[in-house]
PDB file of N, CA and C in Angstrom:
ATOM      1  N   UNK A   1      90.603  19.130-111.025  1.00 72.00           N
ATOM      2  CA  UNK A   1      91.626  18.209-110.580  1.00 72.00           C
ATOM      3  C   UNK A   1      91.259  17.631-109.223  1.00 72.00           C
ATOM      4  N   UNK A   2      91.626  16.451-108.871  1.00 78.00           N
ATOM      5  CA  UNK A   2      91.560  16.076-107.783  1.00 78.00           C
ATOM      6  C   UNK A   2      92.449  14.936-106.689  1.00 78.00           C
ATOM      7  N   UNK A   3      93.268  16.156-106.173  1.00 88.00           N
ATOM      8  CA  UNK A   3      94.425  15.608-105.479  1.00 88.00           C
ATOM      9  C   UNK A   3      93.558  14.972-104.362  1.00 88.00           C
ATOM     10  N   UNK A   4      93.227  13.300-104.468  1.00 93.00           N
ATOM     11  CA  UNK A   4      92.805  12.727-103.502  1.00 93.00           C
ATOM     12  C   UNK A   4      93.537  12.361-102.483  1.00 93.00           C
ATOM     13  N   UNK A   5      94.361  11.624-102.421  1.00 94.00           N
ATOM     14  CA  UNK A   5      95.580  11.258-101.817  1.00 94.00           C
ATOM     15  C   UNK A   5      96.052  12.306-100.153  1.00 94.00           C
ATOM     16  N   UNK A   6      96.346  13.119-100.721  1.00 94.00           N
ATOM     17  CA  UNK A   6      96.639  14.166-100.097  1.00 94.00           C
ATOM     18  C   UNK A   6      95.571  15.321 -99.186  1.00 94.00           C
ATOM     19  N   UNK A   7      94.159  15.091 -99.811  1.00 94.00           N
ATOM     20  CA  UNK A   7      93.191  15.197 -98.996  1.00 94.00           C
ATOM     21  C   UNK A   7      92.566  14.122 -98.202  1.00 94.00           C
ATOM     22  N   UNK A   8      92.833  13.169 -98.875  1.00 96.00           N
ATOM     23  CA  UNK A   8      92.450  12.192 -97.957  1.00 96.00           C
ATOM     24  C   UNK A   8      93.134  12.013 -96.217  1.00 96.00           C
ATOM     25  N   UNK A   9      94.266  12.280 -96.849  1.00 97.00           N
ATOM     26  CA  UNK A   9      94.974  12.035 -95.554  1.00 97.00           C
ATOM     27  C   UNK A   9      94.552  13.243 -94.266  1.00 97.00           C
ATOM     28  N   UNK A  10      94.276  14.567 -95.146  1.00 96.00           N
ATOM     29  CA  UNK A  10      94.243  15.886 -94.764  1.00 96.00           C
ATOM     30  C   UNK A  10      92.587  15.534 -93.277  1.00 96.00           C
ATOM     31  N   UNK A  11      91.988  14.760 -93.838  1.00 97.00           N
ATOM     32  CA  UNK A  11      90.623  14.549 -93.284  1.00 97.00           C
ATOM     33  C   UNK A  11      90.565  13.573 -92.788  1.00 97.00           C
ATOM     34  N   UNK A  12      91.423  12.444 -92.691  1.00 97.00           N
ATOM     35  CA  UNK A  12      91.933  11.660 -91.779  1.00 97.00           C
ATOM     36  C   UNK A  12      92.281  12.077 -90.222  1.00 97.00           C
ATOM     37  N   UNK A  13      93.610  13.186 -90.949  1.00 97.00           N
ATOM     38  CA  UNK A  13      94.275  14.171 -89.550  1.00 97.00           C
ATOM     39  C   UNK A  13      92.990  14.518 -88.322  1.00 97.00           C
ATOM     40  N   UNK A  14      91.930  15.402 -89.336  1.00 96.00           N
ATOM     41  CA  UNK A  14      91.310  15.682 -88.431  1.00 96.00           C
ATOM     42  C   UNK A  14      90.301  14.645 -87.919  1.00 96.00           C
ATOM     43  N   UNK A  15      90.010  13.985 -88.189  1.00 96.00           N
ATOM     44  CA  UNK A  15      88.648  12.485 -87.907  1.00 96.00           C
ATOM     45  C   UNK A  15      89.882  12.105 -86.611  1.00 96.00           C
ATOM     46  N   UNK A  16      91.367  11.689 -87.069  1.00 95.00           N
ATOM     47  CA  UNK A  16      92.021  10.836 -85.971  1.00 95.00           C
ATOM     48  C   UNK A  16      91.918  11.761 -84.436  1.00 95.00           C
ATOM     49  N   UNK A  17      91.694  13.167 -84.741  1.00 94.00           N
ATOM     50  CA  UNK A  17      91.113  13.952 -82.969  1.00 94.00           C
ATOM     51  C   UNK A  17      90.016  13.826 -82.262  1.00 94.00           C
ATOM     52  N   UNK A  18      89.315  13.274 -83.019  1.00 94.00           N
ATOM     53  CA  UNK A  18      87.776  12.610 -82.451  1.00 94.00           C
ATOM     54  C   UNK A  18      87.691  12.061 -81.463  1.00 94.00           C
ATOM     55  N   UNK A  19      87.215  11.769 -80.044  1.00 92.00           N
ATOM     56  CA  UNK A  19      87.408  11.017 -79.249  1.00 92.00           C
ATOM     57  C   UNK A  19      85.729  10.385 -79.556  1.00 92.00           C
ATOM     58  N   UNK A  20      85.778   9.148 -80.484  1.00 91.00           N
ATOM     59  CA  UNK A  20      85.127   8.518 -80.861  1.00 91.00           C
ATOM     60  C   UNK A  20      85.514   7.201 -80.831  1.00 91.00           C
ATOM     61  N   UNK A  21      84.635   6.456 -80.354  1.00 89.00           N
ATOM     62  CA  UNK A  21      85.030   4.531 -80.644  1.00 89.00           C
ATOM     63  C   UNK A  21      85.275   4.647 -81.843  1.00 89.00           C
ATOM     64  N   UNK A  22      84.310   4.605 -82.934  1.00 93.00           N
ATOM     65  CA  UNK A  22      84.475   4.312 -84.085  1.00 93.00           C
ATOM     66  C   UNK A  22      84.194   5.317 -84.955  1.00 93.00           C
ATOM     67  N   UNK A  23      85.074   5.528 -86.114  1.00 96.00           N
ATOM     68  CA  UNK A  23      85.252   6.760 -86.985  1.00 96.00           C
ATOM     69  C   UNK A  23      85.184   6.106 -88.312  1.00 96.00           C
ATOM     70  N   UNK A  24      84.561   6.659 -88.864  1.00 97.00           N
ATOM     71  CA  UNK A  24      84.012   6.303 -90.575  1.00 97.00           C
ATOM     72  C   UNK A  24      84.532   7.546 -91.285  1.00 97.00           C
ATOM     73  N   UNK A  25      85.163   7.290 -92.096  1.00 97.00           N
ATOM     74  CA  UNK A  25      85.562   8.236 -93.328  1.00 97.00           C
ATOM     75  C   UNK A  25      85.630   7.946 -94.887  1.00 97.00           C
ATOM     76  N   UNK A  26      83.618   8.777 -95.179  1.00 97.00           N
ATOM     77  CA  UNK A  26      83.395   8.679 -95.876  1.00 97.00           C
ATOM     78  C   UNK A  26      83.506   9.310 -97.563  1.00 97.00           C
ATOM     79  N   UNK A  27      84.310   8.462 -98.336  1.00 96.00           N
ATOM     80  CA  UNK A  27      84.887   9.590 -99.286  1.00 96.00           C
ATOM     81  C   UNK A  27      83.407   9.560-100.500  1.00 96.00           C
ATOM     82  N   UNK A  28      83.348  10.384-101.237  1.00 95.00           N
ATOM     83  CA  UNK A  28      82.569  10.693-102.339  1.00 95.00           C
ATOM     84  C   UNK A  28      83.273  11.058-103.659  1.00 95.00           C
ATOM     85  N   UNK A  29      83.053  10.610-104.690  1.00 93.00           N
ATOM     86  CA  UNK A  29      83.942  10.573-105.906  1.00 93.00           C
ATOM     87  C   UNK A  29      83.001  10.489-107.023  1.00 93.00           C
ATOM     88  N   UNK A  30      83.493  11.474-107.867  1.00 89.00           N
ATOM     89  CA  UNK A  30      83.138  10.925-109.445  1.00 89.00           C
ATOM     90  C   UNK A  30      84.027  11.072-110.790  1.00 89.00           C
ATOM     91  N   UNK A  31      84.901  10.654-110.344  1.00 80.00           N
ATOM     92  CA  UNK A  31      86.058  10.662-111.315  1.00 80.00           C
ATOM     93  C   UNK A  31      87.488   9.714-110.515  1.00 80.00           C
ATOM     94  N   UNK A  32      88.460   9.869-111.269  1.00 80.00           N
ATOM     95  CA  UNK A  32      89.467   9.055-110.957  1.00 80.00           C
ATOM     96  C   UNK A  32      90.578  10.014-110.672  1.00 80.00           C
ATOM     97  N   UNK A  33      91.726   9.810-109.550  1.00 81.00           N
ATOM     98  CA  UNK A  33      92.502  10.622-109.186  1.00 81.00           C
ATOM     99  C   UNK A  33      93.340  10.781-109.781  1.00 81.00           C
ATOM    100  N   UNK A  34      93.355  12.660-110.151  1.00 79.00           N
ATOM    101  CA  UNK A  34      94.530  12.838-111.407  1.00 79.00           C
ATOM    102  C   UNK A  34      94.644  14.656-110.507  1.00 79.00           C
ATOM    103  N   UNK A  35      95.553  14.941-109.707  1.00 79.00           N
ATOM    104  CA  UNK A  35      95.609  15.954-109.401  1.00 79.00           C
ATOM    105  C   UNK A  35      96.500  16.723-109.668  1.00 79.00           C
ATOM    106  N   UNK A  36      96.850  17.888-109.613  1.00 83.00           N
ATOM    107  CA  UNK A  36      98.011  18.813-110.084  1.00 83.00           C
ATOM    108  C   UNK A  36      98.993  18.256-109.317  1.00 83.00           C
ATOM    109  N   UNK A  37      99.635  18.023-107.840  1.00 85.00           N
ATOM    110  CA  UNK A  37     100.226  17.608-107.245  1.00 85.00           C
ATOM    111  C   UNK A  37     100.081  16.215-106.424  1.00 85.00           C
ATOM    112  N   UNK A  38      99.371  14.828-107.288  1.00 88.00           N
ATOM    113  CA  UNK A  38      98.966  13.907-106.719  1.00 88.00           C
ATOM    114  C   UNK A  38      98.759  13.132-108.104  1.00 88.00           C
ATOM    115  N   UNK A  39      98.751  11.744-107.616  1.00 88.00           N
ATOM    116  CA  UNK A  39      98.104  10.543-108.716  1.00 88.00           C
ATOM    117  C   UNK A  39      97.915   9.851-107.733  1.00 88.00           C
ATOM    118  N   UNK A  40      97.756   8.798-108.704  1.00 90.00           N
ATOM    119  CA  UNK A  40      96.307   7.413-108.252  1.00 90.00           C
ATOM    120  C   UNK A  40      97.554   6.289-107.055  1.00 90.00           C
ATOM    121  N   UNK A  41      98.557   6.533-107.319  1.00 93.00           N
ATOM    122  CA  UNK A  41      99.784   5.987-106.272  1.00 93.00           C
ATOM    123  C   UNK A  41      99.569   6.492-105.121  1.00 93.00           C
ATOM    124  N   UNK A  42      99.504   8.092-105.421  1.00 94.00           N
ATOM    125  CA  UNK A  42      99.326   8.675-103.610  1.00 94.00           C
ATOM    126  C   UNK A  42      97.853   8.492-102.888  1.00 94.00           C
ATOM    127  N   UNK A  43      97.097   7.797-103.626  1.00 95.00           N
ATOM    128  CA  UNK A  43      95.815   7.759-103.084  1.00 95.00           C
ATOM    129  C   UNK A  43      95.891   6.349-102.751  1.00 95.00           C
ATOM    130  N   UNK A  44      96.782   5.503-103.152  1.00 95.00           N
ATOM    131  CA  UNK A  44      96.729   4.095-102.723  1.00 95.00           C
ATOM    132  C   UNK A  44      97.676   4.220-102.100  1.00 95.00           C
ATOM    133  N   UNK A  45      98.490   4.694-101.516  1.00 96.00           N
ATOM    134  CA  UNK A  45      99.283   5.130-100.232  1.00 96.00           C
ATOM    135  C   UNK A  45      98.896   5.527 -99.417  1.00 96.00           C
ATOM    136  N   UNK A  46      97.872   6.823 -99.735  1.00 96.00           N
ATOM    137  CA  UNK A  46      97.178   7.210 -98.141  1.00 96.00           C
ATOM    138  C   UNK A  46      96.408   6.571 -97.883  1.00 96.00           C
ATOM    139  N   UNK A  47      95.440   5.491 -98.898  1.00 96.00           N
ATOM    140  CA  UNK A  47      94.388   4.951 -97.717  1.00 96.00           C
ATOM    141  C   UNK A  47      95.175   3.654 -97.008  1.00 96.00           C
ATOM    142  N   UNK A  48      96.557   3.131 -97.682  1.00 96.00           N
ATOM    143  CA  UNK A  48      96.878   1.414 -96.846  1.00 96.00           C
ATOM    144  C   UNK A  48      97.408   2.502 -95.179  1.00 96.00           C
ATOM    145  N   UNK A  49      97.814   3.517 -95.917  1.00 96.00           N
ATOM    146  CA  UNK A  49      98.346   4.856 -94.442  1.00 96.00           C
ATOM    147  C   UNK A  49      97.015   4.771 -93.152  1.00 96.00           C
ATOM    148  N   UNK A  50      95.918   5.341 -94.059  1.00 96.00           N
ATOM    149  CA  UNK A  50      94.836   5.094 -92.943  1.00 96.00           C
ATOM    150  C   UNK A  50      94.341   3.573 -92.271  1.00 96.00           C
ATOM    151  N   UNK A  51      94.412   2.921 -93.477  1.00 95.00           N
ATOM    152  CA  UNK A  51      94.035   1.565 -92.560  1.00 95.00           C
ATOM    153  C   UNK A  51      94.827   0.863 -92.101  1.00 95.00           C
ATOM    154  N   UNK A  52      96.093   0.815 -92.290  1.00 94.00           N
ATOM    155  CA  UNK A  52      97.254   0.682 -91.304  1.00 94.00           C
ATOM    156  C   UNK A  52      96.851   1.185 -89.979  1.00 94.00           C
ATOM    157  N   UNK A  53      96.412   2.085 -89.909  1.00 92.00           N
ATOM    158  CA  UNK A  53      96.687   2.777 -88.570  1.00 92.00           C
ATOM    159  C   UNK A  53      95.764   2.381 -87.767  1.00 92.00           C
ATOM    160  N   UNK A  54      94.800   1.740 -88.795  1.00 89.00           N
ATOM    161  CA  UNK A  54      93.608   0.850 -87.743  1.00 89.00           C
ATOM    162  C   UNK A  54      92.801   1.556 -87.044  1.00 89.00           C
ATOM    163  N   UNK A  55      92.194   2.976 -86.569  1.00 91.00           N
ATOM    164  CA  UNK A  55      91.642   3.692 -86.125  1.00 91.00           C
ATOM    165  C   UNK A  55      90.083   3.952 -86.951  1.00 91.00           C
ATOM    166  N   UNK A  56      90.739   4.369 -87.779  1.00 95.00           N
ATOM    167  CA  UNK A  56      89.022   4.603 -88.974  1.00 95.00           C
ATOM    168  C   UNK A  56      88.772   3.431 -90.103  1.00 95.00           C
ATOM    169  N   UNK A  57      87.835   3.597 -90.737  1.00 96.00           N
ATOM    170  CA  UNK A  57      87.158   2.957 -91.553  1.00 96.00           C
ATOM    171  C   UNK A  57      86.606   3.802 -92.422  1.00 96.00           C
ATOM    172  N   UNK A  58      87.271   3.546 -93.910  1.00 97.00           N
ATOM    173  CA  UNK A  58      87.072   4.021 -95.104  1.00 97.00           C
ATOM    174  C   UNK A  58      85.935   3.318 -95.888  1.00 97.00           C
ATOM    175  N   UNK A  59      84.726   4.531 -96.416  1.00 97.00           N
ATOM    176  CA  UNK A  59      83.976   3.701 -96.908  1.00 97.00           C
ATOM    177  C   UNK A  59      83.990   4.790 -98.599  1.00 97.00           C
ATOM    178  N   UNK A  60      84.062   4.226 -99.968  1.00 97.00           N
ATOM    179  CA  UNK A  60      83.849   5.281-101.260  1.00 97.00           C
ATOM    180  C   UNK A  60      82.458   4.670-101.558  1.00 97.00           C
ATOM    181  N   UNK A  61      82.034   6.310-101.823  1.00 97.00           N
ATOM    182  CA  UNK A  61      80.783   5.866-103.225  1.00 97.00           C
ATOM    183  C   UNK A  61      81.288   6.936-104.270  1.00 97.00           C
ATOM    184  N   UNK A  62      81.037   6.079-105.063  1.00 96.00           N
ATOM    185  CA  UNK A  62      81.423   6.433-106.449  1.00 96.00           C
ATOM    186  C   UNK A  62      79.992   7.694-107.212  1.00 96.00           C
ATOM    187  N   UNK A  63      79.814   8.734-107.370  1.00 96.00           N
ATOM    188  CA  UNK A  63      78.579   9.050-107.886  1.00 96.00           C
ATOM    189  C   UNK A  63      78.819   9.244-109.363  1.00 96.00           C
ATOM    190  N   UNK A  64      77.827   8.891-109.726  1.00 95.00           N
ATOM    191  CA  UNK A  64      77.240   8.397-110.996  1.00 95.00           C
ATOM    192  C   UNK A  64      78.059   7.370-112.008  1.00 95.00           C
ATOM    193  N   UNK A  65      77.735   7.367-113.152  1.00 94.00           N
ATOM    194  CA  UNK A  65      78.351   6.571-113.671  1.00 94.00           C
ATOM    195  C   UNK A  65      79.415   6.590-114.102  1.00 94.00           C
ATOM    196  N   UNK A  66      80.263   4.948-114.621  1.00 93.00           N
ATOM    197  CA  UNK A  66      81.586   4.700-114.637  1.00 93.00           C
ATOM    198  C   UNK A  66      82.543   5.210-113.808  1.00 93.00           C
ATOM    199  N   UNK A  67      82.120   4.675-112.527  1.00 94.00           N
ATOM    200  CA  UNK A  67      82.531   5.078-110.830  1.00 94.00           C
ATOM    201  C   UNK A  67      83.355   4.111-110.476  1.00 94.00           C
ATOM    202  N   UNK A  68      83.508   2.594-111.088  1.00 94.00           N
ATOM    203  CA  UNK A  68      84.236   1.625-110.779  1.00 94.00           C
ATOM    204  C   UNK A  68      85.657   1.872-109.823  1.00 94.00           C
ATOM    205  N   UNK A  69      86.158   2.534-110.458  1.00 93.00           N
ATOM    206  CA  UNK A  69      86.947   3.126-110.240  1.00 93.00           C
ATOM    207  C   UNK A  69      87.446   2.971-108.498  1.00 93.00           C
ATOM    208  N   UNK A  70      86.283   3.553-107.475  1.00 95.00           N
ATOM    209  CA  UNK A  70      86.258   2.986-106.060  1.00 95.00           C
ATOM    210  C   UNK A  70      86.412   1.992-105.677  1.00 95.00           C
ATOM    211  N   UNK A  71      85.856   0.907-106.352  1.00 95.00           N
ATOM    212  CA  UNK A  71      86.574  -0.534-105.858  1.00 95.00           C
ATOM    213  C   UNK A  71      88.217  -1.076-105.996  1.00 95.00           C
ATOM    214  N   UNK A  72      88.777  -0.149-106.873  1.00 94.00           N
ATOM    215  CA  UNK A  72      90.131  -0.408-106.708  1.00 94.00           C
ATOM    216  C   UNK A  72      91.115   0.034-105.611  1.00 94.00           C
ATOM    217  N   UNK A  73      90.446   1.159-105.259  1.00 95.00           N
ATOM    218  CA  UNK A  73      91.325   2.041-104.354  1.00 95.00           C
ATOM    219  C   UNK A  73      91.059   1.722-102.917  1.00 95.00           C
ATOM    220  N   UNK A  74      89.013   2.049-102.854  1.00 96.00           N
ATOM    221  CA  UNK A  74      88.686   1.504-101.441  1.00 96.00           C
ATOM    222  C   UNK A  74      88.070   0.112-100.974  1.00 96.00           C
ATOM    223  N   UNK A  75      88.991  -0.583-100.548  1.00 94.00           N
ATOM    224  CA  UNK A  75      88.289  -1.963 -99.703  1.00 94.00           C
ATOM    225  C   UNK A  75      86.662  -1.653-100.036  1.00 94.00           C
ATOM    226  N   UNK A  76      86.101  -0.767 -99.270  1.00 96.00           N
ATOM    227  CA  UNK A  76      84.381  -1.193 -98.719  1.00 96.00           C
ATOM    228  C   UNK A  76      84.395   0.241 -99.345  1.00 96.00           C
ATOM    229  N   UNK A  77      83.396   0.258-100.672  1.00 96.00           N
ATOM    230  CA  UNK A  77      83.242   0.899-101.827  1.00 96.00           C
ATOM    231  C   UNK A  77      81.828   0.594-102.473  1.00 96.00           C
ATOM    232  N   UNK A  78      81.084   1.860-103.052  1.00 97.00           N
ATOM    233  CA  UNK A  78      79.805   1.643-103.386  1.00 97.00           C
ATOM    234  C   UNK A  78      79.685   2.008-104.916  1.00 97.00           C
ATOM    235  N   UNK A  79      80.151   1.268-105.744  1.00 97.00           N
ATOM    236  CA  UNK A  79      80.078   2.388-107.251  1.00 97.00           C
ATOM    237  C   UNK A  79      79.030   2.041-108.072  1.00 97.00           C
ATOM    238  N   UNK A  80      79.058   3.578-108.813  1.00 97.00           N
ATOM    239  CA  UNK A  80      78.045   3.905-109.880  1.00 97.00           C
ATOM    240  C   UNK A  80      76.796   3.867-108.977  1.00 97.00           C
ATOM    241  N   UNK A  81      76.526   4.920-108.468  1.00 98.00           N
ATOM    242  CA  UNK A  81      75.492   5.588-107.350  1.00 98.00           C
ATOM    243  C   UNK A  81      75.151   6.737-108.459  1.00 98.00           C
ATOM    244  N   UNK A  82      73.694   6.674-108.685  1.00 97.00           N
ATOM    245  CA  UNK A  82      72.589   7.707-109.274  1.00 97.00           C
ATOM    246  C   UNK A  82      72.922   8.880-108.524  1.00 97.00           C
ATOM    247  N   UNK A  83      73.626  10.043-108.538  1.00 96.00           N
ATOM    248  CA  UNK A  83      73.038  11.056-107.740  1.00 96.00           C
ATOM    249  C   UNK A  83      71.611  11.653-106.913  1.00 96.00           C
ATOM    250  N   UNK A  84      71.147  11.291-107.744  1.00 97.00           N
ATOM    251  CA  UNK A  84      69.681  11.344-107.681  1.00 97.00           C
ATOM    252  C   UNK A  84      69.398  10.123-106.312  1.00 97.00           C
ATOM    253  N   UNK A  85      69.620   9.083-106.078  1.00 97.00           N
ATOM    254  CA  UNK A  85      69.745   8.218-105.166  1.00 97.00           C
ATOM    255  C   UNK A  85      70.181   8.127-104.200  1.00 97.00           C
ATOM    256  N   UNK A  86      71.230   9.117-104.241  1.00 97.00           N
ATOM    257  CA  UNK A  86      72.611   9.317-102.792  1.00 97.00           C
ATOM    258  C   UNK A  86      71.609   9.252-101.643  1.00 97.00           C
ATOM    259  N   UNK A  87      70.365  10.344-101.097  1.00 97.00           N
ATOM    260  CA  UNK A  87      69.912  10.366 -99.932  1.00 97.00           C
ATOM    261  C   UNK A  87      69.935   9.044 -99.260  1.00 97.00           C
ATOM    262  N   UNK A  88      69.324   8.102-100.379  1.00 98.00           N
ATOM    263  CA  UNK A  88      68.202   6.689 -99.998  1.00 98.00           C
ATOM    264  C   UNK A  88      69.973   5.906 -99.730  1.00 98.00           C
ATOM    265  N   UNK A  89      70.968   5.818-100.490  1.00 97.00           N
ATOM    266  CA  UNK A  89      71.990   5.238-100.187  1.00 97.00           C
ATOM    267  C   UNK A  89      73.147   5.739 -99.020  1.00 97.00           C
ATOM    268  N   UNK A  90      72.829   6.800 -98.584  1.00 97.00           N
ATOM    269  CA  UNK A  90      73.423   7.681 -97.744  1.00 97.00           C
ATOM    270  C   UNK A  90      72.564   7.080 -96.194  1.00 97.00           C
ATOM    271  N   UNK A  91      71.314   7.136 -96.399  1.00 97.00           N
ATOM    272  CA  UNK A  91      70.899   6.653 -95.566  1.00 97.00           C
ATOM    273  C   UNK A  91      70.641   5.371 -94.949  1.00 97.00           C
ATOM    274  N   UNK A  92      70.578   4.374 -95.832  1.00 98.00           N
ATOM    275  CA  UNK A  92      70.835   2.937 -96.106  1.00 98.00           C
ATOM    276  C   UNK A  92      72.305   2.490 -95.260  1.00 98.00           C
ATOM    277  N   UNK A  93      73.031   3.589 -95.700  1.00 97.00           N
ATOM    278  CA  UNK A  93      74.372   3.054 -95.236  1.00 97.00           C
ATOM    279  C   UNK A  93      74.841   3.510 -94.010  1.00 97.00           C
ATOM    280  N   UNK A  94      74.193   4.649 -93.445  1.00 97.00           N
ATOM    281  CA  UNK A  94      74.596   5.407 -92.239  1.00 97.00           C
ATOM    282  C   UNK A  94      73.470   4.364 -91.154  1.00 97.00           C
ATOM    283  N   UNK A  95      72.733   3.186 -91.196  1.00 97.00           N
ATOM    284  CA  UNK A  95      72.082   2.490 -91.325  1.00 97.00           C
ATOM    285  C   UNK A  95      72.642   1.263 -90.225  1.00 97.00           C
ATOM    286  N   UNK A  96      73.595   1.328 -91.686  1.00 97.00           N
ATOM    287  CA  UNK A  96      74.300   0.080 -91.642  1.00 97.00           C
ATOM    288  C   UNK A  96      75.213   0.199 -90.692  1.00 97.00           C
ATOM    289  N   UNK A  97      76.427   1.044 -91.219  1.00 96.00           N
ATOM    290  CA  UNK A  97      77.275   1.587 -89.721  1.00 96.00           C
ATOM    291  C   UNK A  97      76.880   1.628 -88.816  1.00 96.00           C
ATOM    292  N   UNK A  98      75.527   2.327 -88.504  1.00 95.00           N
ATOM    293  CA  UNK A  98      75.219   2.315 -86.810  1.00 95.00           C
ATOM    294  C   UNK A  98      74.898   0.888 -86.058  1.00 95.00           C
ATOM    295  N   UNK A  99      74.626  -0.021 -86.939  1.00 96.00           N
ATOM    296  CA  UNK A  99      74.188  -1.541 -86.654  1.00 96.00           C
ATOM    297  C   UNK A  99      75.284  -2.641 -86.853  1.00 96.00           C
ATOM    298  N   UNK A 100      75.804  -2.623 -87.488  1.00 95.00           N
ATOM    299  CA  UNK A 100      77.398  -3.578 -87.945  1.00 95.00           C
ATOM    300  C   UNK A 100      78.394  -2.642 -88.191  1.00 95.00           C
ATOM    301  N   UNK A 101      79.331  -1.718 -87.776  1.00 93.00           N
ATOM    302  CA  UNK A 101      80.259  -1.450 -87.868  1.00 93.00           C
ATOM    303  C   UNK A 101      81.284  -1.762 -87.884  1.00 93.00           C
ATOM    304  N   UNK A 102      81.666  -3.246 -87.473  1.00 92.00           N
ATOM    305  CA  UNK A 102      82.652  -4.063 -87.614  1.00 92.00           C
ATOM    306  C   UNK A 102      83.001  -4.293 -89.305  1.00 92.00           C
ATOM    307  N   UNK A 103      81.381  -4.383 -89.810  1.00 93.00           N
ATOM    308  CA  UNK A 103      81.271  -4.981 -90.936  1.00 93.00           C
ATOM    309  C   UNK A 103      82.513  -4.234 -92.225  1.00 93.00           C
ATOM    310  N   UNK A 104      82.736  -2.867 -91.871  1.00 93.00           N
ATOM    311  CA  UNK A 104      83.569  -1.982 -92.448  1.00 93.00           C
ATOM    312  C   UNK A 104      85.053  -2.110 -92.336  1.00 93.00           C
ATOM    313  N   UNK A 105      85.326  -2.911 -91.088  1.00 90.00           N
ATOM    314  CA  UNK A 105      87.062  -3.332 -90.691  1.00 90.00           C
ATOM    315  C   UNK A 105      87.597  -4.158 -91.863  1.00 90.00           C
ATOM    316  N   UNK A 106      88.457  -3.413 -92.055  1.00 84.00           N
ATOM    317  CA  UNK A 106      89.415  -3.888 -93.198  1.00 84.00           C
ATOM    318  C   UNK A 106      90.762  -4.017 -92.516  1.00 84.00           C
ATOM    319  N   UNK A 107      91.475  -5.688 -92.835  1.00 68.00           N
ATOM    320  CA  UNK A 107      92.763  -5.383 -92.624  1.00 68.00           C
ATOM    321  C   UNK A 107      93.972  -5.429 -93.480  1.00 68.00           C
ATOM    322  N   UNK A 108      94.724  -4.969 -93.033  1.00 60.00           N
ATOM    323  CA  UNK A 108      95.765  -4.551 -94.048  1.00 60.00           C
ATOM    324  C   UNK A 108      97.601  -5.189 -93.778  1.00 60.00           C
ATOM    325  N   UNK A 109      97.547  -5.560 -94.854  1.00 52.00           N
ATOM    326  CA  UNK A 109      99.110  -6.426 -94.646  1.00 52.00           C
ATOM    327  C   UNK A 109     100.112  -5.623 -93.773  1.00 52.00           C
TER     328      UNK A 109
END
């Protein structure tokens, strides 16, 4: 099961104590949120929660296939990632953040 929603927020809490300019919170997924005490509502609640708050920047990769799934939930989303690939895309992207980090600002109604 995977109560996203509710962890999400859980790892938010702690990222928002960071005394960091900029905070990336990177989720990893391979399935779609169906938790014992959570659905796919509370996960699109906690992230407009996090980017409301304007502090961090949510980035999903989806691993492996029929990952789509991440582009619905997260703004700036990587799906259907090879496992086998994650390093080279892990690194690609930690890459990227350190060079355009703006590029990740999402805003939210």
């Amino acid at each position: 099961y995977n109560d996203d929603g509710p962890c999400l927020l859980e790892a938010s809490k702690y990222l928002s104590k960071e005394a960091s300019r900029e905070k990336f919170l990177i989720v990893l997924s391979d399935g779609l949120p169906s938790g014992r005490r959570s659905n796919a509502k509370d996960l699109v609640e906690a992230v407009d929660k996090i980017l409301k708050k304007g502090d961090q920047k949510l980035i999903a990769i989806g691993l492996g296939r029929d990952t789509e799934h991440v582009t619905r939930f997260y703004p700036c989303s990587l799906p259907n990632i090879d496992v086998k690939k994650l390093p080279e895309v892990l690194g690609s992207l930690l890459e990227d953040i350190i060079n355009f980090p703006e590029k990740y600002s999402v805003t939210t109604k």
